Short mmCIF file of C-alpha atoms and ligand atoms in Angstrom, two decimals:
data_model
loop_
_atom_site.label_atom_id
_atom_site.label_comp_id
_atom_site.label_asym_id
_atom_site.label_seq_id
_atom_site.Cartn_x
_atom_site.Cartn_y
_atom_site.Cartn_z
CA MET A 12 98.91 74.89 75.47
CA PHE A 13 99.54 77.19 78.41
CA SER A 14 97.69 80.18 79.78
CA ALA A 15 98.91 83.73 79.30
CA ARG A 16 98.75 84.20 83.07
CA ILE A 17 102.24 82.75 83.12
CA PRO A 18 104.96 84.91 81.53
CA ALA A 19 105.98 83.65 78.09
CA ASN A 20 109.66 84.16 78.85
CA LEU A 21 110.80 82.06 81.79
CA ALA A 22 114.51 82.49 81.08
CA PRO A 23 116.51 83.49 84.18
CA ASN A 24 117.71 87.11 84.28
CA ARG A 25 121.41 88.02 84.14
CA LEU A 26 121.67 88.30 87.92
CA THR A 27 120.14 84.86 88.51
CA GLU A 28 122.48 83.35 85.92
CA ALA A 29 125.54 85.00 87.42
CA LEU A 30 124.49 83.89 90.89
CA ARG A 31 124.04 80.29 89.76
CA ALA A 32 127.48 80.30 88.17
CA LEU A 33 129.08 81.75 91.30
CA ARG A 34 127.38 79.16 93.49
CA ALA A 35 128.41 76.35 91.12
CA ARG A 36 132.02 77.51 91.57
CA ARG A 37 131.41 77.47 95.35
CA GLU A 38 132.78 80.97 95.68
CA PRO A 39 132.15 82.74 99.00
CA LEU A 40 129.28 85.19 98.97
CA VAL A 41 127.76 87.64 101.43
CA ASP A 42 124.05 87.50 100.67
CA LEU A 43 122.48 90.86 101.47
CA THR A 44 119.20 89.73 99.92
CA GLU A 45 118.55 86.94 102.44
CA SER A 46 114.98 87.37 103.63
CA ASN A 47 114.33 83.84 104.81
CA PRO A 48 114.43 84.12 108.63
CA THR A 49 115.05 80.37 109.01
CA ARG A 50 118.42 80.85 107.27
CA ALA A 51 119.54 83.94 109.17
CA GLY A 52 121.01 82.43 112.34
CA PHE A 53 118.13 83.00 114.77
CA GLU A 54 117.58 80.61 117.67
CA TYR A 55 114.25 78.86 117.26
CA PRO A 56 113.06 77.15 120.47
CA PRO A 57 113.44 73.41 119.68
CA GLU A 58 109.89 72.69 120.88
CA LEU A 59 108.32 75.49 118.86
CA LEU A 60 106.62 73.17 116.38
CA ALA A 61 105.56 70.53 118.94
CA PRO A 62 101.93 71.83 118.97
CA LEU A 63 101.62 70.71 115.33
CA ALA A 64 101.54 67.12 116.63
CA ASP A 65 98.31 67.68 118.63
CA ALA A 66 96.38 64.39 118.27
CA ARG A 67 93.14 66.32 117.66
CA GLY A 68 94.64 66.96 114.23
CA LEU A 69 93.91 63.36 113.28
CA ARG A 70 90.29 64.32 112.76
CA TYR A 71 89.17 66.42 109.79
CA ALA A 72 86.28 68.78 110.48
CA PRO A 73 86.87 71.70 108.10
CA SER A 74 85.59 75.15 108.80
CA PRO A 75 86.07 77.41 105.74
CA LEU A 76 87.10 80.64 107.51
CA GLY A 77 89.13 78.70 110.06
CA ALA A 78 88.73 76.99 113.43
CA THR A 79 87.17 79.25 116.05
CA GLU A 80 90.05 78.82 118.50
CA ALA A 81 92.59 79.80 115.85
CA ARG A 82 90.59 82.89 114.82
CA ARG A 83 90.39 83.85 118.50
CA ALA A 84 94.14 83.43 118.82
CA VAL A 85 94.70 85.76 115.84
CA ALA A 86 92.31 88.31 117.39
CA ALA A 87 94.32 88.10 120.63
CA ASP A 88 97.50 88.71 118.63
CA TYR A 89 95.95 91.88 117.15
CA GLU A 90 95.17 92.96 120.70
CA ARG A 91 98.87 92.56 121.53
CA GLN A 92 99.46 95.16 118.79
CA GLY A 93 96.79 97.39 120.32
CA VAL A 94 94.24 96.69 117.57
CA LYS A 95 90.72 95.38 118.31
CA VAL A 96 89.29 92.89 115.81
CA ALA A 97 86.39 90.50 116.41
CA PRO A 98 87.36 86.84 115.74
CA GLU A 99 84.28 86.61 113.46
CA ARG A 100 85.95 89.15 111.17
CA ILE A 101 89.05 86.98 110.71
CA ALA A 102 89.65 84.40 107.97
CA LEU A 103 92.64 82.07 108.04
CA THR A 104 94.82 81.61 104.97
CA ALA A 105 97.81 79.45 104.06
CA SER A 106 100.01 82.53 103.59
CA THR A 107 99.79 86.19 102.71
CA SER A 108 100.07 85.29 99.03
CA ASP A 109 97.10 82.98 99.49
CA GLY A 110 95.27 85.88 101.18
CA TYR A 111 95.87 88.15 98.17
CA SER A 112 94.56 85.49 95.82
CA LEU A 113 91.40 84.97 97.89
CA LEU A 114 90.77 88.72 97.98
CA PHE A 115 91.31 89.16 94.23
CA LYS A 116 88.74 86.41 93.66
CA LEU A 117 86.38 88.15 96.09
CA LEU A 118 86.72 91.63 94.59
CA ALA A 119 87.80 91.47 90.97
CA ASP A 120 86.75 90.05 87.62
CA ALA A 121 89.21 89.38 84.81
CA GLY A 122 90.70 92.69 83.67
CA ASP A 123 89.67 94.63 86.78
CA GLU A 124 92.36 96.81 88.30
CA VAL A 125 94.11 97.26 91.62
CA LEU A 126 96.44 100.10 92.53
CA VAL A 127 99.85 99.07 93.84
CA PRO A 128 102.54 101.20 95.51
CA ARG A 129 105.67 102.12 93.60
CA PRO A 130 108.36 101.35 94.79
CA GLY A 131 106.82 98.12 95.99
CA TYR A 132 106.76 94.38 96.47
CA PRO A 133 107.90 92.63 93.26
CA LEU A 134 105.58 89.64 93.75
CA PHE A 135 102.52 91.82 93.01
CA ASP A 136 103.21 91.34 89.29
CA HIS A 137 102.73 87.57 89.56
CA LEU A 138 100.05 87.61 92.26
CA THR A 139 97.79 89.85 90.22
CA ARG A 140 98.51 88.32 86.83
CA LEU A 141 97.77 84.79 88.10
CA ASP A 142 94.31 86.03 89.14
CA LEU A 143 93.78 87.98 85.88
CA VAL A 144 93.92 91.30 87.72
CA VAL A 145 95.65 94.33 86.20
CA THR A 146 97.93 96.58 88.25
CA ARG A 147 98.22 100.33 88.04
CA ASP A 148 100.91 102.10 90.03
CA TYR A 149 100.59 104.87 92.55
CA ASP A 150 103.76 106.62 93.67
CA LEU A 151 105.38 106.89 97.05
CA ASP A 152 107.58 109.98 97.24
CA VAL A 153 110.45 110.47 99.61
CA ASP A 154 111.10 113.86 101.14
CA GLY A 155 112.26 113.42 104.73
CA ARG A 156 109.78 110.55 104.95
CA TRP A 157 107.94 108.48 102.38
CA SER A 158 104.38 109.51 101.61
CA ILE A 159 101.64 108.69 99.12
CA ASP A 160 101.31 110.97 96.09
CA PHE A 161 97.52 111.31 96.40
CA ALA A 162 97.05 113.44 93.28
CA GLN A 163 98.70 110.73 91.20
CA LEU A 164 96.80 107.97 93.05
CA GLU A 165 93.49 109.62 92.18
CA ARG A 166 94.55 109.93 88.55
CA ALA A 167 95.31 106.18 88.49
CA ILE A 168 91.73 105.30 89.49
CA THR A 169 89.46 104.13 86.67
CA PRO A 170 85.93 102.67 86.65
CA ARG A 171 87.61 99.23 86.84
CA THR A 172 89.57 99.92 90.04
CA ARG A 173 88.48 97.39 92.68
CA ALA A 174 91.10 97.88 95.40
CA VAL A 175 94.07 99.94 96.56
CA LEU A 176 96.92 97.84 97.92
CA VAL A 177 98.87 99.32 100.80
CA VAL A 178 101.90 97.65 102.38
CA SER A 179 102.57 98.98 105.88
CA PRO A 180 105.44 99.07 106.49
CA ASN A 181 106.18 98.84 102.80
CA ASN A 182 108.68 96.50 101.21
CA PRO A 183 111.24 97.92 100.46
CA THR A 184 110.75 101.59 101.49
CA GLY A 185 109.95 100.75 105.13
CA SER A 186 107.18 103.36 105.29
CA PHE A 187 104.10 102.80 107.44
CA ILE A 188 100.88 104.38 106.19
CA ALA A 189 100.33 107.38 108.49
CA ALA A 190 96.94 107.62 110.23
CA GLY A 191 96.19 110.83 108.30
CA GLU A 192 97.09 109.18 105.00
CA LEU A 193 94.72 106.31 105.74
CA ASP A 194 91.90 108.79 106.51
CA ARG A 195 92.52 110.44 103.16
CA LEU A 196 92.69 107.11 101.32
CA ALA A 197 89.44 105.94 102.97
CA ALA A 198 87.73 109.18 101.88
CA ILE A 199 88.83 108.48 98.27
CA CYS A 200 87.92 104.77 98.26
CA ALA A 201 84.64 104.53 100.21
CA PRO A 202 82.43 106.66 97.89
CA ARG A 203 83.82 104.85 94.83
CA ASP A 204 83.26 101.32 96.25
CA ILE A 205 86.97 100.65 96.16
CA ALA A 206 88.33 98.37 98.90
CA ILE A 207 91.63 98.82 100.72
CA ILE A 208 93.93 95.82 101.11
CA ALA A 209 96.62 96.51 103.71
CA ASP A 210 99.52 94.07 103.89
CA GLU A 211 100.71 94.38 107.47
CA VAL A 212 103.09 91.41 107.55
CA PHE A 213 105.94 93.60 108.82
CA ALA A 214 103.78 95.59 111.29
CA ASP A 215 105.72 94.25 114.30
CA TYR A 216 109.04 95.51 113.02
CA GLU A 217 109.88 99.15 113.51
CA LEU A 218 113.19 100.83 112.79
CA GLU A 219 112.01 104.19 114.08
CA PRO A 220 110.66 103.99 117.65
CA GLY A 221 106.92 104.69 117.81
CA ALA A 222 106.38 104.39 114.05
CA ALA A 223 104.15 101.30 114.36
CA SER A 224 101.83 102.83 116.93
CA ARG A 225 101.45 106.01 114.86
CA ALA A 226 100.45 104.03 111.73
CA GLY A 227 96.89 103.80 110.45
CA ARG A 228 95.28 100.34 110.79
CA VAL A 229 92.47 99.38 108.42
CA THR A 230 90.81 96.83 110.70
CA THR A 231 89.51 99.60 112.95
CA ARG A 232 87.76 101.47 110.13
CA ARG A 233 84.02 101.52 109.85
CA ASP A 234 83.80 103.74 106.74
CA VAL A 235 85.47 101.66 104.01
CA LEU A 236 85.58 97.95 103.20
CA SER A 237 89.11 96.95 104.03
CA PHE A 238 91.24 93.90 104.59
CA ALA A 239 94.41 93.56 106.65
CA LEU A 240 96.81 90.74 105.80
CA GLY A 241 99.15 89.18 108.33
CA GLY A 242 100.88 85.88 108.97
CA LEU A 243 103.34 83.79 110.93
CA SER A 244 105.79 84.07 108.07
CA LYS A 245 107.05 87.40 109.36
CA SER A 246 105.42 87.83 112.79
CA ALA A 247 107.01 84.63 114.14
CA GLY A 248 109.70 84.07 111.49
CA LEU A 249 107.93 80.89 110.34
CA PRO A 250 107.29 81.09 106.58
CA GLN A 251 107.40 77.29 106.28
CA VAL A 252 104.51 76.74 108.70
CA LYS A 253 102.07 78.34 106.25
CA LEU A 254 99.59 80.26 108.35
CA GLY A 255 98.31 83.69 107.44
CA TRP A 256 95.12 85.61 107.96
CA ILE A 257 92.80 88.28 106.65
CA ALA A 258 91.07 90.67 109.10
CA VAL A 259 88.08 92.51 107.67
CA GLY A 260 87.35 96.16 108.44
CA GLY A 261 84.48 98.32 107.25
CA PRO A 262 80.76 98.94 107.78
CA ASP A 263 79.04 95.94 109.43
CA ARG A 264 76.72 95.13 106.52
CA LEU A 265 79.47 95.32 103.91
CA ALA A 266 81.93 93.36 106.05
CA ALA A 267 79.29 90.63 106.60
CA ASP A 268 78.61 90.43 102.85
CA ALA A 269 82.34 90.19 102.17
CA LEU A 270 82.86 87.48 104.80
CA GLU A 271 79.94 85.45 103.45
CA ARG A 272 81.51 85.48 99.98
CA LEU A 273 85.01 84.91 101.31
CA GLU A 274 83.67 81.86 103.11
CA LEU A 275 82.54 80.41 99.80
CA VAL A 276 85.96 81.02 98.22
CA CYS A 277 87.77 79.53 101.23
CA ASP A 278 85.38 76.56 101.25
CA THR A 279 86.35 75.80 97.66
CA TYR A 280 90.03 75.41 98.53
CA LEU A 281 90.21 74.65 102.29
CA ALA A 282 93.92 75.43 102.04
CA VAL A 283 94.81 75.77 105.73
CA SER A 284 95.84 72.53 107.42
CA THR A 285 94.06 71.33 110.58
CA PRO A 286 97.30 70.84 112.60
CA VAL A 287 98.40 74.44 112.01
CA GLN A 288 95.01 75.76 113.08
CA LEU A 289 95.13 73.73 116.28
CA ALA A 290 98.66 74.99 116.94
CA ALA A 291 97.96 78.64 116.06
CA ALA A 292 97.57 79.97 119.62
CA GLU A 293 100.80 78.40 120.85
CA LEU A 294 102.74 79.30 117.71
CA LEU A 295 101.66 82.91 118.07
CA GLU A 296 102.58 82.94 121.74
CA HIS A 297 105.96 81.21 121.52
CA GLY A 298 106.87 82.80 118.20
CA ALA A 299 107.43 85.97 120.26
CA SER A 300 110.97 84.83 121.07
CA VAL A 301 111.88 84.66 117.36
CA ARG A 302 110.10 87.97 116.69
CA GLY A 303 112.17 89.58 119.46
CA GLN A 304 115.43 88.35 117.93
CA ILE A 305 114.45 89.55 114.47
CA ALA A 306 113.37 92.94 115.82
CA ALA A 307 116.72 93.40 117.59
CA ARG A 308 118.71 92.25 114.53
CA ILE A 309 117.07 94.60 112.05
CA VAL A 310 117.52 97.62 114.33
CA SER A 311 121.16 96.77 114.92
CA ASN A 312 121.86 96.22 111.20
CA TYR A 313 119.98 99.36 110.20
CA ARG A 314 122.08 101.43 112.61
CA ALA A 315 125.26 99.77 111.34
CA LEU A 316 124.18 100.55 107.77
CA GLN A 317 123.58 104.21 108.63
CA ALA A 318 126.91 104.48 110.45
CA ALA A 319 128.84 102.83 107.61
CA VAL A 320 127.19 104.94 104.92
CA ALA A 321 127.84 108.14 106.88
CA GLY A 322 131.51 107.61 105.98
CA THR A 323 130.80 107.45 102.23
CA PRO A 324 129.54 110.86 101.10
CA SER A 325 128.47 109.66 97.63
CA CYS A 326 125.88 107.25 99.14
CA ARG A 327 122.92 107.65 101.50
CA VAL A 328 120.44 105.47 103.34
CA LEU A 329 116.85 106.43 102.61
CA PRO A 330 114.65 106.94 105.69
CA SER A 331 112.94 103.76 106.80
CA GLU A 332 110.43 103.42 109.62
CA GLY A 333 110.10 99.64 109.72
CA GLY A 334 110.33 96.30 107.95
CA TRP A 335 113.24 94.10 107.01
CA TYR A 336 114.97 96.17 104.31
CA GLY A 337 117.33 99.08 103.88
CA VAL A 338 117.45 101.23 100.75
CA LEU A 339 120.78 102.67 99.69
CA GLN A 340 120.96 105.46 97.16
CA VAL A 341 124.23 105.23 95.25
CA PRO A 342 125.87 107.18 92.42
CA SER A 343 124.48 106.39 88.95
CA LEU A 344 127.74 105.61 87.21
CA GLU A 345 126.42 102.58 85.34
CA PRO A 346 123.07 100.78 84.92
CA GLU A 347 121.86 99.21 88.18
CA GLU A 348 122.06 95.74 86.70
CA ASP A 349 125.74 96.18 85.78
CA LEU A 350 126.42 97.55 89.23
CA VAL A 351 124.75 94.61 90.98
CA LEU A 352 126.67 92.17 88.76
CA ARG A 353 129.90 93.93 89.55
CA LEU A 354 129.16 93.77 93.28
CA LEU A 355 128.38 90.08 92.88
CA ALA A 356 131.79 89.57 91.32
CA ASP A 357 133.14 91.27 94.46
CA GLY A 358 131.35 88.61 96.56
CA VAL A 359 128.27 90.52 97.71
CA LEU A 360 124.69 90.07 96.55
CA THR A 361 122.24 92.99 96.65
CA HIS A 362 119.01 93.70 94.80
CA PRO A 363 118.77 96.54 92.28
CA GLY A 364 116.08 99.20 92.82
CA TYR A 365 114.46 98.40 89.49
CA PHE A 366 113.31 95.02 90.87
CA PHE A 367 111.03 97.11 93.11
CA ASP A 368 110.07 99.59 90.41
CA PHE A 369 111.99 102.58 91.68
CA PRO A 370 111.18 105.23 89.10
CA ARG A 371 114.85 106.10 88.57
CA GLU A 372 118.34 104.76 89.24
CA SER A 373 120.45 104.03 91.28
CA PHE A 374 119.28 102.23 94.39
CA LEU A 375 120.41 99.05 96.12
CA ILE A 376 118.10 97.13 98.42
CA VAL A 377 119.62 95.15 101.28
CA SER A 378 117.96 92.78 103.71
CA LEU A 379 118.52 93.65 107.37
CA LEU A 380 118.15 89.99 108.42
CA PRO A 381 121.69 88.57 108.01
CA PRO A 382 123.78 88.11 111.17
CA GLU A 383 125.58 91.32 112.18
CA ALA A 384 129.14 90.35 111.18
CA PRO A 385 128.45 89.20 107.60
CA PHE A 386 126.01 92.11 107.21
CA ALA A 387 128.73 94.63 108.16
CA ASP A 388 131.20 92.84 105.89
CA GLY A 389 128.74 92.94 102.97
CA VAL A 390 127.96 96.62 103.48
CA SER A 391 131.62 97.56 103.63
CA ARG A 392 132.25 95.63 100.39
CA VAL A 393 129.47 97.61 98.72
CA LEU A 394 130.74 100.94 100.03
CA ARG A 395 134.37 100.19 99.20
CA HIS A 396 133.20 99.85 95.63
CA PHE A 397 131.99 103.45 95.65
CA ASP A 398 135.15 104.74 97.32
CA ARG A 399 137.10 103.02 94.58
CA THR A 400 134.73 104.18 91.84
CA ALA A 401 134.76 107.73 93.17
CA SER A 402 138.55 107.83 93.23
CA GLY A 403 138.63 106.39 89.69
CA ALA A 404 140.53 103.23 90.71
C1 PLP B 21 105.11 92.74 101.55
C2 PLP B 21 105.12 91.25 101.70
N1 PLP B 21 103.97 90.58 101.83
C3 PLP B 21 103.95 89.25 101.97
C4 PLP B 21 105.11 88.51 102.00
C5 PLP B 21 105.08 87.01 102.10
O1 PLP B 21 104.29 86.53 103.07
P1 PLP B 21 103.83 84.99 103.05
O2 PLP B 21 105.06 84.17 103.25
O3 PLP B 21 102.89 84.94 104.20
O4 PLP B 21 103.15 84.73 101.74
C6 PLP B 21 106.33 89.15 101.85
C7 PLP B 21 107.57 88.37 101.83
O5 PLP B 21 108.67 88.87 101.67
C8 PLP B 21 106.34 90.55 101.70
O6 PLP B 21 107.49 91.21 101.54
#
C-alpha cells in the first residue's frame, strides 16, 4: 500500500537499539552527538519568543514567498554577514529541509539527479528520495584542508544532473567552499544548466578565524542559477521556531523565472506561519545572543578536542574551518559500528563516519555543542579507549 519513497526496512539499527536499551536502564551517558541547541545548556533570553504573540498574527493574508517585512529582515541579516541580497530574491521556508524539498520540486523531475558531497549530511538520502530525486556523490578530499575533487565531480555529471549541492561549512567536515572553488563550480554548472544549491546554515560558525569571510557565497553570483539555504535553526539556535529561507543568485532573467515558479510551489503549501513571519526581524536580531554563545562554545570545545587528542598519538582531529562538528580519525582495529557500540557501553555516544559516507574507516564524529565539562569528559572516555586498546588492555 505504501510508496517506495519510504525505505522498506524501518527497523532500528544496532546503535539505535543499544541506545534505547541503555536509556531504558537509565544508565548515565555523555552524548557527543547532541546537535539540538535547545538541549545544550545555552541561555535563551526569556522574552525571545514574545514577538510570536504579535496580535497582527490573528489575521491571515498569505503571501507565497513570504511577508515583505520578513524578507527584508532576512536580507538585512545577509548584510550582517557582508552579503548583499535583494529582499525580492528571498523566499521564506519552514526549515532548511522544507527549502530542499521546494527546490527539488522546482528543478527536478522523478529520476533526475543531484550531486551531493561525500562525506556529507546523512539526511540527503531521505530528502532526495522523498522527492523522487536520485543522488550521485562527489568527493571531498582532505590534505591539509578539505577540497572538492573536481575531476570526480565532473565524471559524476550526467544529462540528468539538475543541481550540485554544496554545504558550506559542510556537515561533518567543517569545510567552507573556497571562493576559487565556487568560481570553478560555477564554470562547470552554468553552461550545462545545472543549478547550485548551497546550504549555508552553519555560515555564522567558524572554527578557523577568517574562514567564513574567505568562503564563496552563491547569492552574489550573476553567472549561474544558485540558491542559498539558511534558517533560524542554526543561526539563532531555534530549530523549533521553524523559519528558514532560500536566497536566489544568478542572472536576472533566470532568477526571475525561478522565483516565479518557486512562488507557485510555495503557494501550494503556504507552510510558513504568519506569527513567525511577523516575528522574523526581532528573532533574527535577538537571536544574536544565542548565536554568540554557540559560537564561543564550539570554538572552546574544538580547542579542547585538539588539545586532548594531541596526547593520544594514535588519533587525530581532521582540520575543520567551521560548523558544529569535529571529526576524529582513530585506529581501525574493529568495524566502526562495533567501536561505537563499545564506546556506548563505556557511557559515551558518538557517530560513526559511515553515517556520513566517509569512504573508509575509522572516523568518529562528535558534536561541539555539549557544555564544556561533559564534552571534555566524553572526549577523554573516547581517547582512554584507544590508550587501552593500543596497550592491549
Ligand atoms: C547541513 C544541514 N542542513 C540543514 C540542517 C537542518 O536545518 P533545519 O532545521 O532548518 O531543517 C542541518 C541540521 O543538522 C544540517 O546539518
